[in-house]
Coordinates of N, CA, C and O in Angstrom, one line a residue:
X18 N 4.2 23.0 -4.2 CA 5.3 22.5 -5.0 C 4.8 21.2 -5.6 O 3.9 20.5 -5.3
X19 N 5.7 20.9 -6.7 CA 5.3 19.5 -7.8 C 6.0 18.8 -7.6 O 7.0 19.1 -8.3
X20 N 6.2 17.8 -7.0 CA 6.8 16.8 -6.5 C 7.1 15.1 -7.5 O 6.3 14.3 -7.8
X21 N 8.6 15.0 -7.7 CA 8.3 14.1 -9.1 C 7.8 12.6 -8.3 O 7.4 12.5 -7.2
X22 N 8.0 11.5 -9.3 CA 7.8 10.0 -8.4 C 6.2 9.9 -7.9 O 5.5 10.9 -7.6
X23 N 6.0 9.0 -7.7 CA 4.9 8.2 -7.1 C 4.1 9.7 -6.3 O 3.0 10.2 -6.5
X24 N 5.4 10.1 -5.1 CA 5.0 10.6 -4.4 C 4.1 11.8 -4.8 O 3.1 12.0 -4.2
X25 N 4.7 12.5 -5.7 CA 4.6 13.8 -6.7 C 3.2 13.2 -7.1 O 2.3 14.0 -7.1
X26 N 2.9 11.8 -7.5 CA 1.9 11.5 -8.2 C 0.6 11.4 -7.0 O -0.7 11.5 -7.2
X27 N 1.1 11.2 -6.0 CA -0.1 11.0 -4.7 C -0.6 12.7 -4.8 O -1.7 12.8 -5.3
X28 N 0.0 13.7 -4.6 CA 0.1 14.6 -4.6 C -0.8 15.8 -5.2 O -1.6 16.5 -4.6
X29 N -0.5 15.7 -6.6 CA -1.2 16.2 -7.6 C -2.5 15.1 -7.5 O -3.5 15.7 -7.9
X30 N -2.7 13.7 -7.0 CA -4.0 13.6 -7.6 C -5.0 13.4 -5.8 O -6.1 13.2 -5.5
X31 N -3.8 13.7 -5.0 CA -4.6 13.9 -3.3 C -5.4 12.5 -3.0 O -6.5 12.4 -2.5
X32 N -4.6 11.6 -3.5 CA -4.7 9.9 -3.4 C -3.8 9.4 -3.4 O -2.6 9.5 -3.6
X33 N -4.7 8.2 -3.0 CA -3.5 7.2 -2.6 C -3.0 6.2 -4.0 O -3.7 5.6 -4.8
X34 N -1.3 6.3 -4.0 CA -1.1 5.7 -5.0 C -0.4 4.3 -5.2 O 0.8 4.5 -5.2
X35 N -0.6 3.3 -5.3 CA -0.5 1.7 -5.2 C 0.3 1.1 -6.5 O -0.3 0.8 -7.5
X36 N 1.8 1.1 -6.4 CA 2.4 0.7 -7.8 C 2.9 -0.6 -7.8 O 3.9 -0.8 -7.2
X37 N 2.1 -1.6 -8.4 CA 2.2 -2.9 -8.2 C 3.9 -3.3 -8.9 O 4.6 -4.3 -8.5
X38 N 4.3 -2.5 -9.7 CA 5.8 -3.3 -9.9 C 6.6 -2.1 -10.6 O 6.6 -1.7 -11.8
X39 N 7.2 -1.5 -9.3 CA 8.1 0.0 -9.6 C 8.8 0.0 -10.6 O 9.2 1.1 -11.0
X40 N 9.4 -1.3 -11.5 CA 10.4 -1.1 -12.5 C 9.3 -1.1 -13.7 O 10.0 -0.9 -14.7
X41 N 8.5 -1.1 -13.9 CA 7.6 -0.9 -14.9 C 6.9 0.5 -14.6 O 5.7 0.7 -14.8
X42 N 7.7 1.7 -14.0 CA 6.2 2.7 -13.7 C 7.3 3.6 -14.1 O 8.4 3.8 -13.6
X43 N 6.9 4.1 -14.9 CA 7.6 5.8 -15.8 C 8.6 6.6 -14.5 O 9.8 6.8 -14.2
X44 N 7.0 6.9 -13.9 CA 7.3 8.2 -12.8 C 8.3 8.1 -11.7 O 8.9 8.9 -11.1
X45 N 8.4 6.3 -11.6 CA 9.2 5.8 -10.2 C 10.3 6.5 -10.5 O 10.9 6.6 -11.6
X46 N 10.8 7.2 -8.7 CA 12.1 7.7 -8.4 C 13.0 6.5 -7.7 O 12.8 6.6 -6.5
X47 N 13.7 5.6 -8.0 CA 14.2 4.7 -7.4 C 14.8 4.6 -6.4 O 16.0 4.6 -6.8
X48 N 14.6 4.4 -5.0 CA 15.6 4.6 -4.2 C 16.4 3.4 -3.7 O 17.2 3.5 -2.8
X49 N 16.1 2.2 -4.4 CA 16.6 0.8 -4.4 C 16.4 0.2 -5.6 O 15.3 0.5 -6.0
X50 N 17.3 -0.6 -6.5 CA 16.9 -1.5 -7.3 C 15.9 -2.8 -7.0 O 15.2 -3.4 -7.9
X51 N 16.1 -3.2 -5.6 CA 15.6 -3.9 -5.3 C 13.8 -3.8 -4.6 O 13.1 -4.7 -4.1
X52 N 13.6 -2.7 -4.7 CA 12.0 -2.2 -4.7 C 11.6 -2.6 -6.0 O 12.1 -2.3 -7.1
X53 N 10.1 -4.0 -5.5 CA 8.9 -4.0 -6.2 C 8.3 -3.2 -6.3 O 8.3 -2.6 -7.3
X54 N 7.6 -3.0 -5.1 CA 6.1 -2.0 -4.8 C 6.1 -1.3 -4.0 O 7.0 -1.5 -3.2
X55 N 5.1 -0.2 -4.0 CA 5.5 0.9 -3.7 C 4.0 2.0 -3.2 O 3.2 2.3 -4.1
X56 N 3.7 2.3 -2.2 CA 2.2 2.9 -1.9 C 2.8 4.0 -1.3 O 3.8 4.1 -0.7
X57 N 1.6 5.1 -1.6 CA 2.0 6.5 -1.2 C 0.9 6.5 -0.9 O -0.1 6.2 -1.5
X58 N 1.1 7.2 0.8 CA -0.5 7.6 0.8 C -0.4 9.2 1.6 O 0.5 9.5 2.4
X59 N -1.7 10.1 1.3 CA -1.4 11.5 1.7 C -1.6 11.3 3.1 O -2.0 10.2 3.4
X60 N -1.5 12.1 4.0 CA -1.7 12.4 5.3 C -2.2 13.7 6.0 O -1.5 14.5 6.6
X61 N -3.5 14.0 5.9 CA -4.4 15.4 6.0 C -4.6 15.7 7.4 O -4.7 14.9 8.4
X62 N -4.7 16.9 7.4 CA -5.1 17.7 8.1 C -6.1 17.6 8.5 O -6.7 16.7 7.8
X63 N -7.3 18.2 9.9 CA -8.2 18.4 10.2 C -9.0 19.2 9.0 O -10.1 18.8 8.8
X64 N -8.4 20.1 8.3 CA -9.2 21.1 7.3 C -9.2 20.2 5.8 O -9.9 20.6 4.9
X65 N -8.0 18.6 5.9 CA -8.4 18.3 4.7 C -6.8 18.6 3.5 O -6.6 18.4 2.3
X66 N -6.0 19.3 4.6 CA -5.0 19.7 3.1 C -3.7 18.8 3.8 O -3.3 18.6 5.0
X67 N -3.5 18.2 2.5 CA -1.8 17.3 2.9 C -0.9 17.6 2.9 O -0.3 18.3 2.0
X68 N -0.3 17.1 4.4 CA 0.6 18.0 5.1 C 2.0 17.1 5.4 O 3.1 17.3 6.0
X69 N 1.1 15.7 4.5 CA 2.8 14.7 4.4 C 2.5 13.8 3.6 O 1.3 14.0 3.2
X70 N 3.3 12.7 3.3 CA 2.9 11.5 2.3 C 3.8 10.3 3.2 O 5.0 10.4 3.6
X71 N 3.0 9.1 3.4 CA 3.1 8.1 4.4 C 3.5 7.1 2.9 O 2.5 6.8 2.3
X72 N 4.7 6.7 2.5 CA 5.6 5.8 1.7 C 5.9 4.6 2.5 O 6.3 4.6 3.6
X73 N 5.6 3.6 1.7 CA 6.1 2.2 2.2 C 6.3 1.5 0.8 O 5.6 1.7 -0.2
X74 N 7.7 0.6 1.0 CA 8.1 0.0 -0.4 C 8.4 -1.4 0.3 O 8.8 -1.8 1.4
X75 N 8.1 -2.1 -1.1 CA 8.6 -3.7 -0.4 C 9.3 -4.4 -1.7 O 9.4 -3.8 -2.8
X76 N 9.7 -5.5 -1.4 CA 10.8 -6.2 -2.1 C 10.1 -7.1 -2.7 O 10.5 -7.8 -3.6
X77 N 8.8 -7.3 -1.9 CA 8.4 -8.5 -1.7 C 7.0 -8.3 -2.9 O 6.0 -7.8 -2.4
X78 N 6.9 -8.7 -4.4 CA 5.9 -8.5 -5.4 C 4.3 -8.9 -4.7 O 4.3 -10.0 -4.1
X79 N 2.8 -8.1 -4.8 CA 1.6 -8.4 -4.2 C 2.1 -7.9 -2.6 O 1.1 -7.9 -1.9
X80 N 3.0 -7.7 -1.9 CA 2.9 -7.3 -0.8 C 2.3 -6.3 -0.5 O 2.8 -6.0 0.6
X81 N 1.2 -5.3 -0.8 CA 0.4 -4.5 -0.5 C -1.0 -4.7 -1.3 O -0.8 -5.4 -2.3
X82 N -2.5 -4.4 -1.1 CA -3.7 -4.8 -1.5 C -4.5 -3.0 -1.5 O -4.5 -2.1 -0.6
X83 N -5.0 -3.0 -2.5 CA -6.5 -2.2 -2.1 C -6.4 -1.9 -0.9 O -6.0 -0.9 -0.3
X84 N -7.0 -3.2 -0.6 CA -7.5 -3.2 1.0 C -6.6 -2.7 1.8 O -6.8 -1.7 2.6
X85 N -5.5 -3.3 1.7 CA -4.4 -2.5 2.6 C -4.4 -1.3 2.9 O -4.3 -0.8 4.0
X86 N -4.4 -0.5 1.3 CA -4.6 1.0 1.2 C -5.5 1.9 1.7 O -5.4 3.0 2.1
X87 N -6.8 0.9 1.5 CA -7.3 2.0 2.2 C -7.8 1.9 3.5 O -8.7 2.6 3.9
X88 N -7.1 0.8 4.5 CA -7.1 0.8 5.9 C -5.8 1.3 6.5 O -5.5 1.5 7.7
X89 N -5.1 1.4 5.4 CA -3.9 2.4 6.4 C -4.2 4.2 6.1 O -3.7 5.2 6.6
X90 N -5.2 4.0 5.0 CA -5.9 6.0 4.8 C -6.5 5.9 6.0 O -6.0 6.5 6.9
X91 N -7.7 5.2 6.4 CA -8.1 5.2 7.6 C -7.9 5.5 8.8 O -8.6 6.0 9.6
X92 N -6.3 5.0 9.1 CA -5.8 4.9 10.1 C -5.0 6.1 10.0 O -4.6 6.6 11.1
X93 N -4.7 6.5 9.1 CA -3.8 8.2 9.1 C -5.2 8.6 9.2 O -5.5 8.7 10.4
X94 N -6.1 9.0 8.4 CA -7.1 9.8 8.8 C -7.2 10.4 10.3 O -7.0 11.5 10.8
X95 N -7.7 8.8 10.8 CA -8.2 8.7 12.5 C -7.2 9.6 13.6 O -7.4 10.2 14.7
X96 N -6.0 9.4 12.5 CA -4.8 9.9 13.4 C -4.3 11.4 13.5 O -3.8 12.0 14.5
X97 N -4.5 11.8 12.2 CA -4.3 13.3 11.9 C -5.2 14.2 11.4 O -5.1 15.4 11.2
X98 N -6.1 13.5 11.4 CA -7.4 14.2 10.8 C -8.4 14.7 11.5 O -9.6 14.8 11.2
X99 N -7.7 15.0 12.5 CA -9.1 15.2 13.8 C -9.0 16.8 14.3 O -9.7 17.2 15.1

């Protein structure tokens, strides 16, 4: 299935997606007015296929980094991916 929003967007591109300011992003599905930002990240399988999407939004603008992103894929990796 095609999934709309951010998430929909992790989805179709099987990455992780980092939206620095949700009221400027077309695709955002809002579930607060008061959501800045917004990271989607997939959650795989041993074989590699995603089998959830790990969402975190903050209020708070710059509250998430690159870096952040891709130590919390790491950490789903380590976690589900085995």
């Amino acid at each position: 299935t095609c999934r709309p929003g951010v998430g929909g967007a992790a989805e179709r591109a099987n990455r992780v997606q980092l939206v620095d300011d949700d009221h400027a992003c077309p695709r955002l599905i809002a579930c607060s007015s008061s959501i800045l930002l917004d990271i989607v990240l997939p959650v795989r399988d041993s074989a590699g296929n995603v089998i959830a999407f790990f969402d975190i939004d903050s209020n708070q603008p710059g509250a998430y980094t690159s870096n952040n992103a891709e130590q919390l894929q790491k950490i789903l990796d380590s976690a589900f991916a085995k």
